[in-house]
PDB file of C-alpha atoms in Angstrom:
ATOM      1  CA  UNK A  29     172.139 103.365  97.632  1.00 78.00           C
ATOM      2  CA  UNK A  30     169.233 101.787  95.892  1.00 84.00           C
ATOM      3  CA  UNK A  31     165.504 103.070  95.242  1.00 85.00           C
ATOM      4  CA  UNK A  32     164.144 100.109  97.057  1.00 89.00           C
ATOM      5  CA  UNK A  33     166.599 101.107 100.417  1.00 89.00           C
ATOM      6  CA  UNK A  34     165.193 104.620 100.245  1.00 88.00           C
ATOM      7  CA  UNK A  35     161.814 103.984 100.408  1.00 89.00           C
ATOM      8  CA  UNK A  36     162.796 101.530 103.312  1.00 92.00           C
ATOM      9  CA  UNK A  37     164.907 104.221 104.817  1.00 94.00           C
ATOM     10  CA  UNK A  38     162.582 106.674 104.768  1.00 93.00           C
ATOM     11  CA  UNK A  39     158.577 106.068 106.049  1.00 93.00           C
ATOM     12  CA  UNK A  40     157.778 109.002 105.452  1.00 91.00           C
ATOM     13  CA  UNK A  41     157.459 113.102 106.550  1.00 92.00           C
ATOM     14  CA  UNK A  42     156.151 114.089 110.304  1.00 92.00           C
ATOM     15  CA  UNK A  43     153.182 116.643 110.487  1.00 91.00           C
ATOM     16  CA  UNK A  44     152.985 117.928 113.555  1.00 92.00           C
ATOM     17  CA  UNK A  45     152.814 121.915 114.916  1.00 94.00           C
ATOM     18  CA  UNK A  46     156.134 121.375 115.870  1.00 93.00           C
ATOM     19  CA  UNK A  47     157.813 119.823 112.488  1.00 92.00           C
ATOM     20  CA  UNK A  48     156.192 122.838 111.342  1.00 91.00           C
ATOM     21  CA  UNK A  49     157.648 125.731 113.134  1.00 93.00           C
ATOM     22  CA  UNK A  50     161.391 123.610 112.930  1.00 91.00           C
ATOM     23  CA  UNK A  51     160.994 124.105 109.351  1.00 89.00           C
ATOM     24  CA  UNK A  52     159.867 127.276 108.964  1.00 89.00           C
ATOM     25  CA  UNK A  53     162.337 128.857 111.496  1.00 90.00           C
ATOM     26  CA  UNK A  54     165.354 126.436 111.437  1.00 90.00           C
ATOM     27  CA  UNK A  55     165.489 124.195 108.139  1.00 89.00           C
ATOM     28  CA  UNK A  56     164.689 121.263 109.511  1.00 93.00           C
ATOM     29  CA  UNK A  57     162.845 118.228 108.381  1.00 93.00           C
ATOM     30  CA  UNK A  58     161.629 115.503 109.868  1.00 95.00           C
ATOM     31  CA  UNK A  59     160.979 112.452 108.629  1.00 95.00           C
ATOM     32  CA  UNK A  60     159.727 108.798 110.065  1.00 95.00           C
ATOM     33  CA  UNK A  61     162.484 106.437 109.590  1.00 96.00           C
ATOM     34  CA  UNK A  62     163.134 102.562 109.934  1.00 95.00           C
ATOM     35  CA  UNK A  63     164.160 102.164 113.242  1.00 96.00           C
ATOM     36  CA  UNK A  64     167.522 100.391 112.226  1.00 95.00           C
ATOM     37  CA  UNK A  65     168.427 103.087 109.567  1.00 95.00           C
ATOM     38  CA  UNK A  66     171.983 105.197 110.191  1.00 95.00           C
ATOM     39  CA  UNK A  67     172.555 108.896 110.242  1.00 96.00           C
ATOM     40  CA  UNK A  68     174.600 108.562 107.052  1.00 95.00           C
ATOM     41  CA  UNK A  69     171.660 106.719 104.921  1.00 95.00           C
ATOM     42  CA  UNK A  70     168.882 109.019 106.375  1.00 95.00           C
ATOM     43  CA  UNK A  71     171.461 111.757 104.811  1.00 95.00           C
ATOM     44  CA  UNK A  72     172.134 109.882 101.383  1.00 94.00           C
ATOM     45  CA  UNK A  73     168.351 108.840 101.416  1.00 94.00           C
ATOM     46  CA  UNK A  74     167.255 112.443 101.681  1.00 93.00           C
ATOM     47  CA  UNK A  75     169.789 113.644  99.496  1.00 92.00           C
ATOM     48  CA  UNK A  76     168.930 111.421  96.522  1.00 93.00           C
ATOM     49  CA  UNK A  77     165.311 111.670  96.861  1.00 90.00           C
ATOM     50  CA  UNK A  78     164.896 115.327  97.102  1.00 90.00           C
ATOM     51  CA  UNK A  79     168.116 117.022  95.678  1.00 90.00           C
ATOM     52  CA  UNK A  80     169.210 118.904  98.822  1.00 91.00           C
ATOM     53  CA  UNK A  81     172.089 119.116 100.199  1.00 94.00           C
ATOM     54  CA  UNK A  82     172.299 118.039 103.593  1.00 94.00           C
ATOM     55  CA  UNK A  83     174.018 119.613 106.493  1.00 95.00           C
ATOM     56  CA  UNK A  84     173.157 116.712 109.988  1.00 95.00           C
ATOM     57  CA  UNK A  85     171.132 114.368 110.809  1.00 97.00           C
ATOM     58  CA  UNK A  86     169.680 113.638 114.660  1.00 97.00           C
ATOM     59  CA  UNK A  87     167.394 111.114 115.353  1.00 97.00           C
ATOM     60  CA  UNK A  88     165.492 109.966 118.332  1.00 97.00           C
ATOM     61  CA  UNK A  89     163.595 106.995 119.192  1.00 97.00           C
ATOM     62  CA  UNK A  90     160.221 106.962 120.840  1.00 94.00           C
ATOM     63  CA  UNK A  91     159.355 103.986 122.635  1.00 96.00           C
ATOM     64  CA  UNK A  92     155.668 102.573 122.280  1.00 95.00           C
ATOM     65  CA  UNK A  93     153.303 102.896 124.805  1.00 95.00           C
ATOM     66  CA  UNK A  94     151.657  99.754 126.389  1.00 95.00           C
ATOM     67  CA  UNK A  95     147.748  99.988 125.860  1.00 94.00           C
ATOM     68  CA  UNK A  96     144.720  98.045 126.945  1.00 93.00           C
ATOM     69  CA  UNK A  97     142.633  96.453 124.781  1.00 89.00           C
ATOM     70  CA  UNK A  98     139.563  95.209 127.090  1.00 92.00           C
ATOM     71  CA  UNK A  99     140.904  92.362 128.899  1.00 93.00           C
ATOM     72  CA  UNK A 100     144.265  91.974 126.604  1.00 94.00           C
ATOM     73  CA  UNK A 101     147.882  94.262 127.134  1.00 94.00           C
ATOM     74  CA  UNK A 102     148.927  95.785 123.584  1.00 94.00           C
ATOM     75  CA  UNK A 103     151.957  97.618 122.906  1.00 94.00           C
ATOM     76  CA  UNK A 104     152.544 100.634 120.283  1.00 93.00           C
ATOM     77  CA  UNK A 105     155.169  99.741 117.817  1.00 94.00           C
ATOM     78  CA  UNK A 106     158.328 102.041 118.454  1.00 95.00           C
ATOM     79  CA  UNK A 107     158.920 104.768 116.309  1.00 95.00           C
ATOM     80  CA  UNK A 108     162.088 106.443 115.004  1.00 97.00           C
ATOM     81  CA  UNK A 109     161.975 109.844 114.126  1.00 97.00           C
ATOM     82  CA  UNK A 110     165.082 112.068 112.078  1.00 96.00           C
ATOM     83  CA  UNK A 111     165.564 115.723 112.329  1.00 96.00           C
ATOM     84  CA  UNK A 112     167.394 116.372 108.885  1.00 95.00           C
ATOM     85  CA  UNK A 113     168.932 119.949 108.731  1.00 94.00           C
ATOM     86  CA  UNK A 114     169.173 121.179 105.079  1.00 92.00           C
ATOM     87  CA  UNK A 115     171.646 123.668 103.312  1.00 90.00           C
ATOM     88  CA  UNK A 116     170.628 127.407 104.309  1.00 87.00           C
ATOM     89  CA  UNK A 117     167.941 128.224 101.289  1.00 82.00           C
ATOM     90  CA  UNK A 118     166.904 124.453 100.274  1.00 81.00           C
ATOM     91  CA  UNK A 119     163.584 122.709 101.009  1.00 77.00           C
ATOM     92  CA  UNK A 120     161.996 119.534 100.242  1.00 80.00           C
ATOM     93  CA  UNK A 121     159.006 119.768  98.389  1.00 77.00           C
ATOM     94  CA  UNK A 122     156.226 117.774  99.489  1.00 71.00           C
ATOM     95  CA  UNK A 123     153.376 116.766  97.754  1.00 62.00           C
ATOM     96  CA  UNK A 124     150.421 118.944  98.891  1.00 56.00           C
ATOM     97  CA  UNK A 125     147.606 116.621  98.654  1.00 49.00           C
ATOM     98  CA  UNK A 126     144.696 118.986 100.338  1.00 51.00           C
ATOM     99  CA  UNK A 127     145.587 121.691  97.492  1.00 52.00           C
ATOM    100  CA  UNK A 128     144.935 119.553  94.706  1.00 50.00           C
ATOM    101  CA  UNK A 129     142.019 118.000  96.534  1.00 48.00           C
ATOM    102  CA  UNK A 130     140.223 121.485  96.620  1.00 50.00           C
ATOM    103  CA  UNK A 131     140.552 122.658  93.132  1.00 54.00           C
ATOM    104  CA  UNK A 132     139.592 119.202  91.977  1.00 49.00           C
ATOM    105  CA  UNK A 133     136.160 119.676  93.980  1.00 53.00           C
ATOM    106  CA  UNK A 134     135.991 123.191  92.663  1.00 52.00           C
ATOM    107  CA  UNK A 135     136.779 122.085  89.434  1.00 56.00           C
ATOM    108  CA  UNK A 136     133.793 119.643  89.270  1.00 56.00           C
ATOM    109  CA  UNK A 137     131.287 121.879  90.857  1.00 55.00           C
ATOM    110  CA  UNK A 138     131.515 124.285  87.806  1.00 56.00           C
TER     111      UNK A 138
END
């Protein structure tokens, strides 16, 4: 698989309260995924990317909600999300923009 597919594969990570407690308890991450992407490259996508080793994929799809927009119907785009379950001990690192964002303010206020 190809950088470019990766980064089509895979949208990006979920942060929600409970993406949060999955991977703290369980091992899992979740990611936002193109909603025509397989189990097996969500797995090699994740695997390649991050250097873990994968152990299942399950995905769901959410179906957008129809909204109104003053006289006009919209509709949500739909939205396919993968629960990827890592190797017991592995974790992706994510970038952890709000850390670096702090001691860059700190660092400037001195």
């Amino acid at each position: 698989m190809n950088n470019e597919r990766i980064y089509q594969v895979l949208r990006g990570p979920v942060f929600s309260e409970k993406a949060q407690v999955l991977g703290d308890t369980a091992g899992v991450q979740v990611f936002k995924v193109d909603i025509h992407a397989t189990k097996l490259e969500i797995k090699k996508a994740v695997e390649q990317l991050f250097g873990v080793q994968v152990v299942k994929v399950n995905t769901t799809i959410t179906k957008g909600k129809t909204k109104r927009f003053g006289k006009t119907l919209g509709r949500r785009s739909d939205v396919k999300k993968a629960y990827v379950t890592l190797k017991a001990g592995q974790d992706v690192e994510m970038a952890d923009l709000g850390d670096t964002a702090a001691d860059s303010i700190s660092n400037t206020a001195e």
